[in-house]
Coordinates of N, CA, C and O in Angstrom, one line a residue:
N11 N -99.0 28.0 -30.9 CA -99.0 26.6 -31.0 C -97.6 26.1 -31.3 O -97.1 26.2 -32.5
A12 N -96.9 25.6 -30.3 CA -95.5 25.1 -30.5 C -95.5 23.8 -31.2 O -96.3 22.9 -30.8
G13 N -94.7 23.6 -32.3 CA -94.7 22.4 -33.0 C -93.5 21.5 -32.4 O -92.6 22.1 -31.8
F14 N -93.6 20.3 -32.6 CA -92.5 19.4 -32.2 C -92.4 18.3 -33.2 O -93.4 18.0 -34.0
R15 N -91.3 17.7 -33.3 CA -91.0 16.7 -34.3 C -90.7 15.4 -33.5 O -89.9 15.3 -32.6
V16 N -91.4 14.4 -33.9 CA -91.2 13.0 -33.4 C -90.4 12.2 -34.4 O -90.9 12.1 -35.5
E17 N -89.3 11.7 -34.0 CA -88.5 10.8 -34.9 C -88.8 9.4 -34.5 O -88.6 9.0 -33.3
P18 N -89.2 8.5 -35.5 CA -89.4 7.1 -35.1 C -88.1 6.5 -34.9 O -87.1 6.9 -35.4
P19 N -88.0 5.4 -34.0 CA -86.8 4.7 -33.8 C -86.4 4.0 -35.1 O -87.3 3.7 -36.0
P20 N -85.1 3.8 -35.3 CA -84.7 3.1 -36.6 C -85.3 1.7 -36.6 O -85.5 1.1 -35.6
F21 N -85.7 1.3 -37.8 CA -86.3 0.0 -37.9 C -85.2 -1.1 -37.9 O -84.2 -1.1 -38.5
L22 N -85.5 -2.1 -37.0 CA -84.6 -3.2 -36.9 C -85.5 -4.5 -37.0 O -86.5 -4.6 -36.3
P23 N -85.2 -5.3 -37.9 CA -86.1 -6.5 -38.0 C -85.9 -7.4 -36.8 O -84.9 -7.3 -36.1
P24 N -86.9 -8.2 -36.4 CA -86.8 -9.0 -35.3 C -85.6 -10.0 -35.4 O -85.2 -10.4 -36.5
V25 N -85.0 -10.2 -34.3 CA -83.8 -11.1 -34.2 C -84.0 -12.4 -34.9 O -83.2 -12.9 -35.7
E26 N -85.2 -13.0 -34.6 CA -85.5 -14.3 -35.2 C -85.5 -14.3 -36.7 O -85.1 -15.2 -37.4
A27 N -86.0 -13.2 -37.3 CA -86.0 -13.0 -38.7 C -84.6 -12.9 -39.3 O -84.3 -13.5 -40.4
V28 N -83.8 -12.2 -38.6 CA -82.4 -12.1 -39.1 C -81.7 -13.4 -39.0 O -81.0 -13.9 -40.0
I29 N -81.9 -14.1 -37.9 CA -81.3 -15.4 -37.7 C -81.7 -16.4 -38.8 O -80.9 -17.1 -39.5
S30 N -83.0 -16.4 -39.1 CA -83.5 -17.4 -40.1 C -83.0 -17.1 -41.5 O -82.9 -18.0 -42.3
N31 N -82.5 -15.9 -41.8 CA -81.9 -15.6 -43.1 C -80.5 -16.2 -43.2 O -80.0 -16.2 -44.3
F32 N -79.9 -16.6 -42.1 CA -78.6 -17.1 -42.1 C -78.5 -18.7 -42.0 O -77.7 -19.3 -42.6
I33 N -79.5 -19.2 -41.2 CA -79.4 -20.6 -40.9 C -79.5 -21.5 -42.1 O -80.4 -21.3 -43.0
N34 N -78.6 -22.5 -42.1 CA -78.6 -23.5 -43.2 C -78.2 -22.9 -44.6 O -78.4 -23.5 -45.6
R35 N -77.5 -21.8 -44.5 CA -77.0 -21.1 -45.7 C -75.5 -21.1 -45.6 O -74.9 -21.1 -44.5
P36 N -74.8 -21.0 -46.7 CA -73.3 -20.9 -46.6 C -72.9 -19.6 -45.9 O -73.5 -18.6 -46.0
A37 N -71.9 -19.8 -45.0 CA -71.3 -18.6 -44.3 C -70.8 -17.7 -45.4 O -70.1 -18.1 -46.3
P38 N -71.1 -16.4 -45.3 CA -70.6 -15.4 -46.3 C -69.0 -15.5 -46.3 O -68.4 -15.6 -45.2
G39 N -68.5 -15.4 -47.5 CA -67.1 -15.5 -47.6 C -66.3 -14.3 -47.2 O -66.9 -13.2 -47.1
F40 N -65.1 -14.4 -46.9 CA -64.2 -13.3 -46.5 C -62.8 -13.6 -46.7 O -62.4 -14.8 -46.8
Q41 N -62.0 -12.6 -46.8 CA -60.5 -12.7 -46.8 C -60.0 -11.5 -46.0 O -60.3 -10.4 -46.4
A42 N -59.4 -11.8 -44.9 CA -58.9 -10.8 -44.1 C -57.6 -11.2 -43.3 O -57.4 -12.4 -43.2
N43 N -56.8 -10.3 -43.0 CA -55.6 -10.6 -42.2 C -55.9 -10.6 -40.7 O -56.6 -9.6 -40.2
N44 N -55.4 -11.6 -40.0 CA -55.6 -11.6 -38.5 C -54.6 -10.6 -37.9 O -53.8 -9.9 -38.6
S45 N -54.5 -10.5 -36.6 CA -53.6 -9.6 -35.9 C -52.2 -9.9 -36.1 O -51.3 -9.1 -35.8
N46 N -51.9 -11.1 -36.6 CA -50.5 -11.5 -36.9 C -50.2 -11.4 -38.4 O -49.2 -11.9 -38.9
Q47 N -51.1 -10.7 -39.1 CA -51.0 -10.4 -40.6 C -51.0 -11.7 -41.4 O -50.5 -11.8 -42.5
Q48 N -51.7 -12.8 -40.9 CA -51.9 -14.0 -41.7 C -53.3 -13.9 -42.4 O -54.2 -13.6 -41.7
S49 N -53.3 -14.2 -43.6 CA -54.5 -14.1 -44.4 C -55.5 -15.3 -44.0 O -55.0 -16.4 -43.9
K50 N -56.7 -15.0 -43.8 CA -57.7 -16.0 -43.4 C -58.9 -15.9 -44.4 O -59.3 -14.8 -44.7
T51 N -59.4 -17.0 -44.8 CA -60.7 -17.1 -45.6 C -61.6 -18.1 -44.9 O -61.1 -19.0 -44.2
I52 N -62.8 -18.1 -45.3 CA -63.8 -19.1 -44.7 C -63.4 -20.5 -45.2 O -63.5 -21.4 -44.4
S53 N -62.8 -20.6 -46.4 CA -62.5 -21.9 -46.9 C -61.3 -22.5 -46.2 O -61.1 -23.7 -46.2
N54 N -60.5 -21.7 -45.4 CA -59.4 -22.2 -44.6 C -60.0 -23.2 -43.6 O -59.2 -24.0 -43.1
Y55 N -61.2 -23.1 -43.3 CA -61.8 -23.9 -42.1 C -62.7 -25.0 -42.6 O -63.2 -25.7 -41.7
Y56 N -62.9 -25.2 -43.9 CA -63.7 -26.3 -44.4 C -63.1 -27.6 -43.8 O -61.9 -27.8 -43.8
G57 N -63.9 -28.5 -43.4 CA -63.5 -29.8 -42.8 C -63.5 -29.7 -41.3 O -63.3 -30.8 -40.6
R58 N -63.6 -28.5 -40.7 CA -63.7 -28.4 -39.3 C -64.9 -27.4 -39.0 O -65.2 -26.6 -39.8
S59 N -65.5 -27.6 -37.8 CA -66.5 -26.7 -37.4 C -65.8 -25.4 -37.0 O -64.6 -25.4 -36.6
L60 N -66.5 -24.3 -37.1 CA -65.9 -23.0 -36.8 C -66.9 -22.1 -36.0 O -68.1 -22.0 -36.3
I61 N -66.3 -21.5 -35.0 CA -67.0 -20.5 -34.2 C -66.5 -19.2 -34.6 O -65.3 -18.9 -34.6
L62 N -67.5 -18.3 -35.1 CA -67.2 -16.9 -35.4 C -67.7 -16.1 -34.3 O -68.9 -16.2 -33.9
F63 N -66.9 -15.3 -33.7 CA -67.2 -14.4 -32.6 C -67.0 -13.0 -33.0 O -65.9 -12.6 -33.3
F64 N -68.0 -12.1 -33.0 CA -68.0 -10.7 -33.3 C -68.0 -9.9 -32.0 O -69.0 -10.1 -31.2
W65 N -67.0 -9.1 -31.8 CA -66.9 -8.4 -30.5 C -66.3 -7.0 -30.6 O -65.8 -6.7 -31.7
S66 N -66.2 -6.3 -29.5 CA -65.6 -5.0 -29.4 C -65.0 -4.8 -28.1 O -65.5 -5.2 -27.1
T67 N -63.8 -4.1 -28.1 CA -63.2 -3.8 -26.8 C -64.0 -2.8 -26.0 O -63.8 -2.6 -24.8
H68 N -65.0 -2.1 -26.7 CA -65.9 -1.1 -26.0 C -67.1 -1.8 -25.4 O -67.8 -1.1 -24.7
S69 N -67.2 -3.1 -25.6 CA -68.4 -3.8 -25.0 C -67.9 -4.6 -23.8 O -67.1 -5.5 -23.9
T70 N -68.5 -4.2 -22.6 CA -68.1 -4.9 -21.4 C -68.4 -6.4 -21.5 O -67.6 -7.2 -21.1
L71 N -69.6 -6.7 -22.1 CA -69.9 -8.1 -22.2 C -68.9 -8.9 -23.1 O -68.5 -10.0 -22.8
S72 N -68.5 -8.2 -24.2 CA -67.5 -8.9 -25.1 C -66.2 -9.2 -24.3 O -65.7 -10.3 -24.4
K73 N -65.8 -8.2 -23.5 CA -64.6 -8.4 -22.8 C -64.7 -9.5 -21.7 O -63.7 -10.2 -21.4
E74 N -65.9 -9.8 -21.2 CA -66.1 -10.8 -20.3 C -65.9 -12.2 -20.9 O -65.5 -13.2 -20.2
Y75 N -66.0 -12.3 -22.2 CA -65.8 -13.6 -22.9 C -64.4 -13.9 -23.1 O -64.1 -15.1 -23.4
I76 N -63.4 -13.0 -23.0 CA -62.0 -13.2 -23.4 C -61.5 -14.5 -22.6 O -60.9 -15.4 -23.3
G77 N -61.5 -14.5 -21.3 CA -61.0 -15.6 -20.6 C -61.7 -16.9 -20.9 O -61.0 -18.0 -21.0
Y78 N -63.0 -16.9 -21.1 CA -63.8 -18.1 -21.4 C -63.4 -18.6 -22.8 O -63.3 -19.9 -23.0
L79 N -63.2 -17.7 -23.7 CA -62.8 -18.2 -25.1 C -61.4 -18.7 -25.1 O -61.1 -19.6 -25.9
K80 N -60.5 -18.2 -24.2 CA -59.1 -18.7 -24.2 C -59.2 -20.2 -23.7 O -58.5 -21.0 -24.2
E81 N -60.0 -20.5 -22.7 CA -60.2 -21.8 -22.2 C -60.9 -22.7 -23.3 O -60.4 -23.8 -23.5
L82 N -61.9 -22.2 -23.9 CA -62.6 -23.0 -24.9 C -61.7 -23.3 -26.1 O -61.7 -24.4 -26.6
N83 N -60.8 -22.4 -26.4 CA -59.9 -22.6 -27.6 C -59.0 -23.8 -27.3 O -58.6 -24.5 -28.3
K84 N -58.6 -24.0 -26.1 CA -57.8 -25.2 -25.7 C -58.5 -26.5 -26.0 O -57.9 -27.5 -26.2
E85 N -59.8 -26.5 -25.9 CA -60.6 -27.7 -26.1 C -61.1 -28.0 -27.5 O -61.6 -29.1 -27.8
L86 N -61.0 -27.0 -28.4 CA -61.6 -27.1 -29.7 C -61.0 -28.2 -30.6 O -61.7 -28.8 -31.4
S87 N -59.7 -28.5 -30.4 CA -59.2 -29.6 -31.3 C -59.9 -30.9 -31.1 O -60.1 -31.7 -32.0
S88 N -60.2 -31.2 -29.8 CA -60.9 -32.4 -29.5 C -62.4 -32.4 -30.1 O -63.0 -33.5 -30.3
L89 N -62.9 -31.3 -30.4 CA -64.2 -31.1 -31.0 C -64.1 -30.9 -32.5 O -65.2 -30.6 -33.1
K90 N -62.9 -31.0 -33.0 CA -62.7 -30.8 -34.5 C -63.3 -29.4 -34.9 O -64.0 -29.3 -35.8
A91 N -62.9 -28.4 -34.1 CA -63.4 -27.1 -34.4 C -62.3 -26.0 -34.2 O -61.3 -26.3 -33.6
E92 N -62.6 -24.8 -34.7 CA -61.7 -23.7 -34.5 C -62.5 -22.5 -34.1 O -63.7 -22.4 -34.4
L93 N -61.8 -21.5 -33.6 CA -62.3 -20.2 -33.2 C -61.7 -19.1 -34.0 O -60.5 -19.0 -34.1
L94 N -62.5 -18.2 -34.6 CA -62.0 -17.1 -35.3 C -62.9 -15.9 -34.8 O -64.1 -16.0 -34.9
T95 N -62.2 -14.8 -34.4 CA -62.9 -13.7 -33.8 C -62.7 -12.5 -34.7 O -61.7 -12.3 -35.3
F96 N -63.7 -11.6 -34.6 CA -63.6 -10.3 -35.4 C -63.8 -9.2 -34.4 O -64.9 -9.0 -33.9
G97 N -62.7 -8.5 -34.1 CA -62.8 -7.3 -33.2 C -63.1 -6.1 -34.0 O -62.6 -5.9 -35.1
D98 N -64.0 -5.2 -33.5 CA -64.4 -4.0 -34.2 C -63.3 -3.0 -34.4 O -63.4 -2.3 -35.4
E99 N -62.3 -3.0 -33.6 CA -61.4 -1.9 -33.6 C -60.3 -2.0 -34.6 O -60.1 -3.1 -35.2
S100 N -59.4 -1.0 -34.7 CA -58.3 -1.0 -35.7 C -57.3 -2.0 -35.3 O -57.2 -2.5 -34.2
W101 N -56.4 -2.2 -36.3 CA -55.3 -3.2 -36.1 C -54.5 -2.9 -34.9 O -54.2 -3.7 -34.0
S102 N -54.1 -1.6 -34.7 CA -53.2 -1.2 -33.6 C -53.9 -1.4 -32.2 O -53.4 -1.9 -31.3
D103 N -55.2 -1.0 -32.2 CA -56.0 -1.2 -30.9 C -56.2 -2.6 -30.6 O -56.0 -3.0 -29.4
I104 N -56.5 -3.4 -31.6 CA -56.7 -4.9 -31.4 C -55.4 -5.5 -30.9 O -55.4 -6.3 -30.0
N105 N -54.4 -5.2 -31.6 CA -53.1 -5.8 -31.3 C -52.7 -5.5 -29.9 O -52.2 -6.4 -29.1
S106 N -52.8 -4.2 -29.4 CA -52.5 -3.9 -28.1 C -53.4 -4.6 -27.1 O -52.9 -5.2 -26.1
F107 N -54.7 -4.7 -27.4 CA -55.6 -5.4 -26.5 C -55.2 -6.9 -26.4 O -55.2 -7.5 -25.3
C108 N -54.9 -7.5 -27.5 CA -54.6 -8.9 -27.6 C -53.3 -9.2 -26.8 O -53.2 -10.2 -26.0
R109 N -52.3 -8.3 -26.9 CA -51.1 -8.5 -26.1 C -51.4 -8.3 -24.6 O -50.9 -9.1 -23.8
E110 N -52.2 -7.3 -24.2 CA -52.5 -7.1 -22.8 C -53.2 -8.2 -22.2 O -53.0 -8.6 -21.1
K111 N -54.2 -8.8 -23.0 CA -55.0 -9.9 -22.4 C -54.5 -11.3 -22.8 O -55.1 -12.3 -22.4
E112 N -53.3 -11.3 -23.4 CA -52.6 -12.6 -23.8 C -53.6 -13.5 -24.6 O -53.7 -14.7 -24.3
I113 N -54.2 -12.9 -25.6 CA -55.2 -13.7 -26.4 C -54.4 -14.5 -27.4 O -53.5 -14.0 -28.1
D114 N -54.7 -15.8 -27.4 CA -53.9 -16.8 -28.2 C -54.7 -17.4 -29.3 O -54.3 -18.3 -30.0
Y115 N -55.9 -16.8 -29.6 CA -56.7 -17.3 -30.7 C -56.7 -16.2 -31.8 O -56.3 -15.1 -31.6
D116 N -57.2 -16.6 -33.0 CA -57.2 -15.7 -34.2 C -58.1 -14.5 -34.0 O -59.3 -14.8 -33.6
V117 N -57.7 -13.3 -34.2 CA -58.5 -12.1 -34.1 C -58.3 -11.3 -35.4 O -57.2 -11.0 -35.8
I118 N -59.4 -11.0 -36.1 CA -59.4 -10.2 -37.3 C -59.7 -8.8 -36.8 O -60.8 -8.6 -36.3
P119 N -58.8 -7.8 -37.0 CA -59.1 -6.5 -36.6 C -60.0 -5.8 -37.7 O -60.2 -6.3 -38.8
N120 N -60.5 -4.6 -37.4 CA -61.4 -3.9 -38.3 C -62.6 -4.7 -38.6 O -63.1 -4.6 -39.8
G121 N -63.1 -5.5 -37.7 CA -64.2 -6.4 -38.0 C -65.6 -5.7 -38.0 O -66.5 -6.3 -38.4
A122 N -65.6 -4.4 -37.6 CA -66.9 -3.8 -37.5 C -67.6 -3.7 -38.9 O -68.7 -4.0 -39.0
Y123 N -66.8 -3.3 -39.9 CA -67.4 -3.1 -41.2 C -67.9 -4.5 -41.7 O -69.0 -4.7 -42.1
F124 N -67.0 -5.5 -41.7 CA -67.4 -6.8 -42.1 C -68.5 -7.4 -41.3 O -69.5 -7.9 -41.9
G125 N -68.3 -7.3 -40.0 CA -69.3 -7.9 -39.1 C -70.7 -7.3 -39.3 O -71.7 -8.0 -39.3
E126 N -70.7 -6.0 -39.5 CA -72.0 -5.3 -39.6 C -72.6 -5.4 -40.9 O -73.8 -5.6 -41.1
A127 N -71.8 -5.4 -42.0 CA -72.3 -5.4 -43.3 C -72.7 -6.8 -43.7 O -73.7 -7.0 -44.5
V128 N -72.0 -7.8 -43.2 CA -72.2 -9.2 -43.8 C -72.8 -10.1 -42.7 O -73.6 -11.0 -43.1
Y129 N -72.5 -9.9 -41.5 CA -72.9 -10.9 -40.4 C -73.8 -10.3 -39.4 O -73.6 -10.4 -38.2
G130 N -74.8 -9.6 -39.8 CA -76.0 -9.2 -39.0 C -75.7 -8.3 -37.8 O -75.8 -8.7 -36.7
K131 N -75.4 -7.0 -38.0 CA -75.3 -6.1 -36.9 C -76.5 -6.0 -36.0 O -76.4 -5.7 -34.8
E132 N -77.7 -6.3 -36.6 CA -78.9 -6.3 -35.9 C -78.9 -7.3 -34.7 O -79.7 -7.3 -33.8
L133 N -78.0 -8.3 -34.8 CA -77.9 -9.3 -33.8 C -77.1 -8.9 -32.5 O -77.0 -9.6 -31.5
G134 N -76.5 -7.7 -32.6 CA -75.8 -7.1 -31.4 C -74.4 -7.6 -31.3 O -73.9 -8.4 -32.0
T135 N -73.7 -6.9 -30.3 CA -72.3 -7.2 -30.0 C -72.2 -7.5 -28.5 O -72.7 -6.6 -27.8
P136 N -71.7 -8.7 -28.2 CA -71.1 -9.7 -29.0 C -72.2 -10.7 -29.6 O -73.3 -10.7 -29.1
R137 N -71.8 -11.4 -30.6 CA -72.6 -12.5 -31.2 C -71.7 -13.6 -31.7 O -70.6 -13.4 -32.1
F138 N -72.3 -14.8 -31.8 CA -71.6 -16.0 -32.3 C -72.3 -16.6 -33.4 O -73.6 -16.6 -33.5
F139 N -71.6 -17.1 -34.4 CA -72.1 -17.9 -35.5 C -71.3 -19.2 -35.4 O -70.1 -19.3 -35.3
L140 N -72.1 -20.3 -35.6 CA -71.5 -21.7 -35.6 C -71.6 -22.2 -37.0 O -72.8 -22.4 -37.4
V141 N -70.5 -22.5 -37.6 CA -70.4 -23.0 -39.0 C -70.0 -24.4 -39.0 O -69.0 -24.8 -38.3
N142 N -70.7 -25.3 -39.8 CA -70.3 -26.7 -39.8 C -69.1 -26.9 -40.8 O -68.6 -26.0 -41.4
T143 N -68.7 -28.2 -40.9 CA -67.5 -28.5 -41.6 C -67.6 -28.2 -43.1 O -66.6 -28.1 -43.8
K144 N -68.9 -28.1 -43.6 CA -69.1 -27.8 -45.0 C -69.2 -26.3 -45.3 O -69.5 -25.9 -46.4
G145 N -69.1 -25.5 -44.2 CA -69.2 -24.0 -44.4 C -70.6 -23.5 -44.3 O -70.8 -22.3 -44.7
Y146 N -71.6 -24.2 -43.7 CA -72.9 -23.7 -43.6 C -73.2 -23.3 -42.1 O -72.8 -23.9 -41.2
I147 N -73.9 -22.2 -42.0 CA -74.2 -21.6 -40.7 C -75.3 -22.5 -40.1 O -76.4 -22.7 -40.7
K148 N -75.1 -23.1 -38.9 CA -76.0 -24.0 -38.3 C -76.7 -23.4 -37.0 O -77.8 -23.7 -36.7
H149 N -75.9 -22.5 -36.3 CA -76.5 -21.9 -35.1 C -76.0 -20.5 -35.0 O -74.8 -20.2 -35.4
I150 N -76.8 -19.6 -34.4 CA -76.4 -18.2 -34.1 C -76.8 -17.9 -32.7 O -77.9 -18.3 -32.2
I151 N -75.9 -17.3 -31.9 CA -76.2 -16.8 -30.6 C -76.1 -15.3 -30.6 O -75.0 -14.8 -30.6
P152 N -77.2 -14.6 -30.7 CA -77.1 -13.1 -30.7 C -76.9 -12.6 -29.3 O -76.9 -13.3 -28.3
K153 N -76.6 -11.3 -29.3 CA -76.3 -10.6 -28.0 C -77.3 -10.9 -26.9 O -77.0 -11.2 -25.8
E154 N -78.6 -10.8 -27.3 CA -79.7 -11.0 -26.4 C -79.7 -12.4 -25.7 O -80.3 -12.6 -24.7
R155 N -79.0 -13.4 -26.3 CA -78.9 -14.7 -25.7 C -77.5 -15.0 -25.2 O -77.2 -16.2 -24.9
A156 N -76.7 -14.0 -25.2 CA -75.3 -14.2 -24.8 C -74.9 -13.5 -23.5 O -73.7 -13.2 -23.3
S157 N -75.9 -13.2 -22.7 CA -75.6 -12.3 -21.5 C -74.9 -13.1 -20.4 O -74.3 -12.4 -19.5
D158 N -74.9 -14.4 -20.5 CA -74.2 -15.2 -19.5 C -73.1 -16.0 -20.1 O -73.4 -17.1 -20.7
P159 N -71.8 -15.6 -20.1 CA -70.7 -16.3 -20.7 C -70.6 -17.8 -20.4 O -70.4 -18.6 -21.2
V160 N -70.8 -18.1 -19.1 CA -70.7 -19.5 -18.7 C -71.7 -20.4 -19.4 O -71.4 -21.4 -20.0
H161 N -73.0 -19.9 -19.4 CA -74.0 -20.6 -20.1 C -73.8 -20.7 -21.6 O -74.0 -21.7 -22.2
T162 N -73.4 -19.6 -22.2 CA -73.2 -19.5 -23.6 C -72.0 -20.4 -24.1 O -72.2 -21.2 -25.1
I163 N -70.9 -20.5 -23.3 CA -69.8 -21.3 -23.7 C -70.2 -22.8 -23.6 O -69.9 -23.6 -24.4
A164 N -71.0 -23.1 -22.5 CA -71.5 -24.5 -22.4 C -72.4 -24.9 -23.5 O -72.3 -26.0 -24.1
N165 N -73.2 -23.9 -23.9 CA -74.1 -24.1 -25.1 C -73.3 -24.4 -26.3 O -73.6 -25.3 -27.1
L166 N -72.3 -23.6 -26.6 CA -71.4 -23.7 -27.7 C -70.8 -25.1 -27.8 O -70.8 -25.8 -28.8
K167 N -70.3 -25.6 -26.6 CA -69.7 -26.9 -26.6 C -70.8 -28.0 -26.9 O -70.5 -29.0 -27.7
E168 N -72.0 -27.9 -26.4 CA -73.0 -28.8 -26.8 C -73.4 -28.8 -28.3 O -73.5 -29.9 -28.9
L169 N -73.4 -27.6 -28.8 CA -73.7 -27.5 -30.2 C -72.6 -28.1 -31.1 O -72.9 -28.7 -32.1
L170 N -71.4 -27.8 -30.7 CA -70.2 -28.4 -31.4 C -70.2 -29.9 -31.4 O -69.9 -30.6 -32.3
T171 N -70.6 -30.5 -30.2 CA -70.7 -31.9 -30.1 C -71.8 -32.5 -31.0 O -71.5 -33.5 -31.7
E172 N -72.9 -31.8 -31.1 CA -74.0 -32.2 -32.0 C -73.5 -32.2 -33.4 O -73.7 -33.1 -34.2
L173 N -72.8 -31.1 -33.8 CA -72.3 -31.0 -35.2 C -71.3 -32.1 -35.5 O -71.3 -32.7 -36.6
M174 N -70.4 -32.4 -34.6 CA -69.5 -33.5 -34.7 C -70.2 -34.8 -35.0 O -69.8 -35.6 -35.8
A175 N -71.2 -35.1 -34.2 CA -72.0 -36.3 -34.4 C -72.7 -36.4 -35.7 O -73.0 -37.5 -36.2
N176 N -73.1 -35.2 -36.2 CA -73.9 -35.2 -37.5 C -73.0 -35.1 -38.7 O -73.6 -35.1 -39.8
N177 N -71.7 -35.1 -38.6 CA -70.8 -35.0 -39.8 C -70.2 -36.3 -40.1 O -70.0 -37.1 -39.4

């Protein structure tokens, strides 16, 4: 009688449950240096809406967003918003990638730990958090809803316009 061992898959709470734990709550605080060694904190962005984007150079979908985010970044001042991204990789890897792709928005390297520990790794990579002018998370777009960059960027613009109207 040969025995075998069955390992259950790791437990992951449903995406909606994870999202509901963040919505209408203050965005978790952070202090981190971007790829230009400038210190960034969540409070730097109070008074403006903020898009937080968690990504990895190892994710094909994340890399598809780079060009779209460069274009979106040009439009954000008219929406009274800013973009801050967290790349999973090391400072040297992120810096090389940013130079190669001519990324002109803020990127926080070594974001895997922070993004996973504080901003819901269960939501997948890439994922977006939309924070209002007072620092509260108002919308989240997890990986499962971010499969189409064109649609997702259009959705982010609509959500930013709504936030602007409600502030």
